[in-house]
Amino acid sequence: MVKYFCSSTDIKSTWDHVVSAFWQRYPNPFSTHVLTEDVVYREVTTDHRLLSRRLLMKTNRLPRWAERFFPSGMSRYVYILEDSILDPVNRSLTTYTWNLNHTTLMSVEERCVFLDSAEQPSTTQLKREAWISSSIFGFSKPIQEFGLARFKSNQVKAMKGLEYALSNLQGEAPQRLLRDSVRPPSEKAKEAAKTLASAAATPQKSQQYV
């Protein structure tokens, strides 16, 4: 069982500006959990596409119940690989990201496609998809619900970070180029948090998951 998320957003800025902001979005005040970013590989293909692979290191504060699945000696850092394909001919940028460690606890795969809008001038269409899974026996469903809720929260921050980078490129004060889409947690997310918190209160021999 995998949790699936999909959203579409119209960014009120040209595709060229959005792509430039994408490469310069870190650091920004909305993504302080992103600690490092390094280019691992980069190539321009014969058909003029730019292929890139970057390694990012992130950290997220864990809720109390997660300590049950995260022993004290285990790294709290998450390593993320980001593959991207920049196609200047078709004016598209496609990114794929996934976590390299802690995949038994939770695996998050994301795909984003930035397209130059043919219908609306100076607008970039963004489609974001994510697949969230967990292999913790007996708790995979509530962990996936929690992961989905956190992903939704983080993608709002990611959009704000992109907005911030766009504002810097355009020499403007940060403004609301993107409509906020923060929503309160769903009843499923609340119930999942209660289930996990209850499970965390039950003594159990520590296990290490990577």
CSV table of C-alpha atoms in Angstrom, one decimal:
chain,number,residue,atom,x,y,z
A,1,MET,CA,0.0,0.0,0.0
A,2,VAL,CA,1.4,3.4,-1.1
A,3,LYS,CA,0.1,6.9,-0.4
A,4,TYR,CA,-0.2,9.0,-3.5
A,5,PHE,CA,-0.3,12.8,-3.7
A,6,CYS,CA,-0.8,15.0,-6.7
A,7,SER,CA,-1.1,18.8,-7.1
A,8,SER,CA,-1.1,21.3,-9.9
A,9,THR,CA,-0.1,25.0,-9.6
A,10,ASP,CA,0.2,27.9,-12.0
A,11,ILE,CA,3.3,30.0,-11.2
A,12,LYS,CA,2.9,33.6,-12.3
A,13,SER,CA,6.3,33.9,-13.7
A,14,THR,CA,8.0,32.9,-17.0
A,15,TRP,CA,9.5,29.5,-17.4
A,16,ASP,CA,13.0,30.9,-17.8
A,17,HIS,CA,12.7,32.7,-14.5
A,18,VAL,CA,11.3,29.7,-12.7
A,19,VAL,CA,14.1,27.4,-14.0
A,20,SER,CA,16.7,29.9,-12.9
A,21,ALA,CA,15.1,30.2,-9.5
A,22,PHE,CA,14.9,26.4,-9.2
A,23,TRP,CA,18.7,26.2,-9.3
A,24,GLN,CA,19.1,29.0,-6.9
A,25,ARG,CA,16.4,28.3,-4.3
A,26,TYR,CA,18.8,27.2,-1.5
A,27,PRO,CA,19.4,28.6,1.0
A,28,ASN,CA,16.1,30.4,1.7
A,29,PRO,CA,14.3,31.1,5.0
A,30,PHE,CA,11.6,28.6,4.3
A,31,SER,CA,13.9,25.6,3.8
A,32,THR,CA,16.3,25.8,6.8
A,33,HIS,CA,16.0,22.0,7.1
A,34,VAL,CA,18.1,21.7,3.8
A,35,LEU,CA,21.7,21.6,5.1
A,36,THR,CA,23.8,21.0,2.0
A,37,GLU,CA,23.5,20.5,-1.7
A,38,ASP,CA,26.2,19.1,-4.1
A,39,VAL,CA,26.2,18.4,-7.8
A,40,VAL,CA,27.2,14.8,-8.4
A,41,TYR,CA,26.9,14.6,-12.1
A,42,ARG,CA,26.0,16.9,-15.0
A,43,GLU,CA,25.9,16.3,-18.8
A,44,VAL,CA,24.5,18.1,-21.9
A,45,THR,CA,23.2,15.5,-24.3
A,46,THR,CA,23.3,15.7,-28.1
A,47,ASP,CA,19.7,16.8,-28.2
A,48,HIS,CA,20.6,19.8,-25.9
A,49,ARG,CA,19.0,18.5,-22.7
A,50,LEU,CA,20.8,19.1,-19.4
A,51,LEU,CA,20.9,16.0,-17.1
A,52,SER,CA,21.9,16.7,-13.5
A,53,ARG,CA,22.1,14.7,-10.3
A,54,ARG,CA,22.4,16.4,-7.0
A,55,LEU,CA,22.8,15.1,-3.4
A,56,LEU,CA,21.1,17.0,-0.7
A,57,MET,CA,21.3,16.5,3.1
A,58,LYS,CA,18.2,17.4,5.1
A,59,THR,CA,17.0,17.1,8.7
A,60,ASN,CA,13.5,17.1,10.1
A,61,ARG,CA,12.5,17.3,13.7
A,62,LEU,CA,11.0,14.0,14.8
A,63,PRO,CA,7.7,13.8,16.7
A,64,ARG,CA,7.9,12.0,20.0
A,65,TRP,CA,6.4,8.7,18.8
A,66,ALA,CA,9.0,8.4,16.1
A,67,GLU,CA,11.7,7.9,18.7
A,68,ARG,CA,10.4,4.3,19.0
A,69,PHE,CA,11.5,3.6,15.5
A,70,PHE,CA,14.6,5.9,15.6
A,71,PRO,CA,17.1,4.6,18.2
A,72,SER,CA,19.3,7.2,19.8
A,73,GLY,CA,22.4,6.2,17.9
A,74,MET,CA,20.8,6.5,14.5
A,75,SER,CA,21.5,9.5,12.2
A,76,ARG,CA,18.7,12.0,12.1
A,77,TYR,CA,20.0,13.3,8.7
A,78,VAL,CA,18.3,12.3,5.5
A,79,TYR,CA,20.2,12.0,2.2
A,80,ILE,CA,18.2,12.9,-0.9
A,81,LEU,CA,19.1,12.3,-4.5
A,82,GLU,CA,17.6,14.6,-7.1
A,83,ASP,CA,17.7,13.8,-10.8
A,84,SER,CA,16.6,16.4,-13.2
A,85,ILE,CA,16.1,16.7,-17.0
A,86,LEU,CA,16.1,20.3,-18.4
A,87,ASP,CA,14.7,20.4,-22.0
A,88,PRO,CA,15.1,23.9,-23.5
A,89,VAL,CA,13.5,22.8,-26.8
A,90,ASN,CA,10.2,21.6,-25.3
A,91,ARG,CA,10.7,24.1,-22.4
A,92,SER,CA,10.2,21.6,-19.6
A,93,LEU,CA,12.1,20.8,-16.4
A,94,THR,CA,11.4,17.3,-14.8
A,95,THR,CA,12.8,16.4,-11.4
A,96,TYR,CA,12.8,13.1,-9.6
A,97,THR,CA,13.8,12.9,-5.9
A,98,TRP,CA,14.0,10.1,-3.4
A,99,ASN,CA,15.6,9.4,0.0
A,100,LEU,CA,18.6,7.1,0.2
A,101,ASN,CA,18.5,6.2,3.9
A,102,HIS,CA,15.8,5.4,6.5
A,103,THR,CA,13.8,3.8,3.7
A,104,THR,CA,12.4,1.0,5.9
A,105,LEU,CA,10.8,3.6,8.1
A,106,MET,CA,9.6,5.7,5.2
A,107,SER,CA,10.3,6.1,1.5
A,108,VAL,CA,9.3,9.2,-0.3
A,109,GLU,CA,9.6,9.5,-4.0
A,110,GLU,CA,8.6,12.8,-5.8
A,111,ARG,CA,8.3,13.9,-9.4
A,112,CYS,CA,7.9,17.5,-10.4
A,113,VAL,CA,7.3,18.8,-14.0
A,114,PHE,CA,7.6,22.5,-14.8
A,115,LEU,CA,6.1,23.4,-18.2
A,116,ASP,CA,5.9,26.6,-20.1
A,117,SER,CA,2.2,27.4,-20.3
A,118,ALA,CA,0.9,27.6,-23.9
A,119,GLU,CA,-2.4,29.1,-22.8
A,120,GLN,CA,-1.3,31.7,-20.3
A,121,PRO,CA,1.6,34.1,-21.1
A,122,SER,CA,4.3,34.5,-18.4
A,123,THR,CA,3.0,31.5,-16.5
A,124,THR,CA,4.7,28.2,-15.6
A,125,GLN,CA,2.6,25.1,-14.9
A,126,LEU,CA,3.9,22.8,-12.1
A,127,LYS,CA,2.6,19.3,-11.6
A,128,ARG,CA,3.9,17.6,-8.4
A,129,GLU,CA,3.4,13.9,-7.5
A,130,ALA,CA,4.6,11.9,-4.6
A,131,TRP,CA,4.5,8.3,-3.5
A,132,ILE,CA,5.0,7.5,0.2
A,133,SER,CA,5.5,4.1,1.7
A,134,SER,CA,6.6,2.4,4.9
A,135,SER,CA,7.8,-1.2,5.6
A,136,ILE,CA,7.3,-1.1,9.4
A,137,PHE,CA,5.1,-4.1,10.1
A,138,GLY,CA,1.8,-3.2,11.8
A,139,PHE,CA,2.4,0.6,11.6
A,140,SER,CA,2.9,1.2,7.9
A,141,LYS,CA,-0.5,2.8,7.4
A,142,PRO,CA,-0.3,5.4,10.2
A,143,ILE,CA,3.3,6.2,9.3
A,144,GLN,CA,2.2,6.8,5.7
A,145,GLU,CA,-0.6,9.1,6.8
A,146,PHE,CA,1.9,11.0,8.9
A,147,GLY,CA,4.4,11.1,5.9
A,148,LEU,CA,1.7,12.4,3.6
A,149,ALA,CA,0.7,15.2,6.1
A,150,ARG,CA,4.4,16.2,6.5
A,151,PHE,CA,4.9,16.1,2.7
A,152,LYS,CA,2.0,18.5,2.2
A,153,SER,CA,3.4,20.8,4.8
A,154,ASN,CA,6.9,20.7,3.3
A,155,GLN,CA,5.7,21.3,-0.3
A,156,VAL,CA,4.1,24.5,0.8
A,157,LYS,CA,7.4,25.6,2.3
A,158,ALA,CA,9.1,24.5,-0.9
A,159,MET,CA,6.8,26.7,-3.0
A,160,LYS,CA,7.5,29.7,-0.7
A,161,GLY,CA,11.2,29.1,-1.1
A,162,LEU,CA,10.8,29.1,-4.9
A,163,GLU,CA,8.8,32.3,-4.6
A,164,TYR,CA,11.6,33.8,-2.5
A,165,ALA,CA,14.2,32.9,-5.1
A,166,LEU,CA,12.0,34.3,-7.9
A,167,SER,CA,11.7,37.6,-6.0
A,168,ASN,CA,15.4,37.8,-5.6
A,169,LEU,CA,16.0,37.2,-9.3
A,170,GLN,CA,13.5,39.9,-10.3
A,171,GLY,CA,14.9,42.4,-7.8
A,172,GLU,CA,11.7,42.6,-5.8
A,173,ALA,CA,10.7,42.3,-2.2
A,174,PRO,CA,9.3,38.8,-1.6
A,175,GLN,CA,5.6,38.8,-2.5
A,176,ARG,CA,2.8,36.3,-2.9
A,177,LEU,CA,3.5,35.1,-6.4
A,178,LEU,CA,1.9,31.8,-5.4
A,179,ARG,CA,-1.3,31.3,-3.5
A,180,ASP,CA,-0.9,29.8,-0.1
A,181,SER,CA,-2.4,26.3,0.1
A,182,VAL,CA,-1.9,25.5,3.8
A,183,ARG,CA,-4.8,23.4,5.1
A,184,PRO,CA,-5.4,22.0,8.5
A,185,PRO,CA,-4.5,18.3,9.0
A,186,SER,CA,-7.1,15.8,7.8
A,187,GLU,CA,-9.0,13.6,10.3
A,188,LYS,CA,-7.0,10.6,8.9
A,189,ALA,CA,-3.7,12.4,9.7
A,190,LYS,CA,-4.9,13.2,13.2
A,191,GLU,CA,-6.0,9.7,13.8
A,192,ALA,CA,-2.7,8.4,12.5
A,193,ALA,CA,-0.8,10.6,14.9
A,194,LYS,CA,-2.9,9.3,17.8
A,195,THR,CA,-2.2,5.7,16.8
A,196,LEU,CA,1.5,6.3,16.5
A,197,ALA,CA,1.7,8.2,19.8
A,198,SER,CA,-0.2,5.3,21.5
A,199,ALA,CA,2.2,2.8,20.0
A,200,ALA,CA,5.2,4.8,21.1
A,201,ALA,CA,4.0,4.6,24.7
A,202,THR,CA,4.1,0.8,24.6
A,203,PRO,CA,7.5,-0.6,25.7
A,204,GLN,CA,9.3,-2.5,23.0
A,205,LYS,CA,12.8,-3.7,22.2
A,206,SER,CA,14.6,-1.1,20.1
A,207,GLN,CA,15.3,-2.0,16.5
A,208,GLN,CA,17.4,-0.1,13.9
A,209,TYR,CA,16.1,0.7,10.5
A,210,VAL,CA,18.1,2.1,7.6
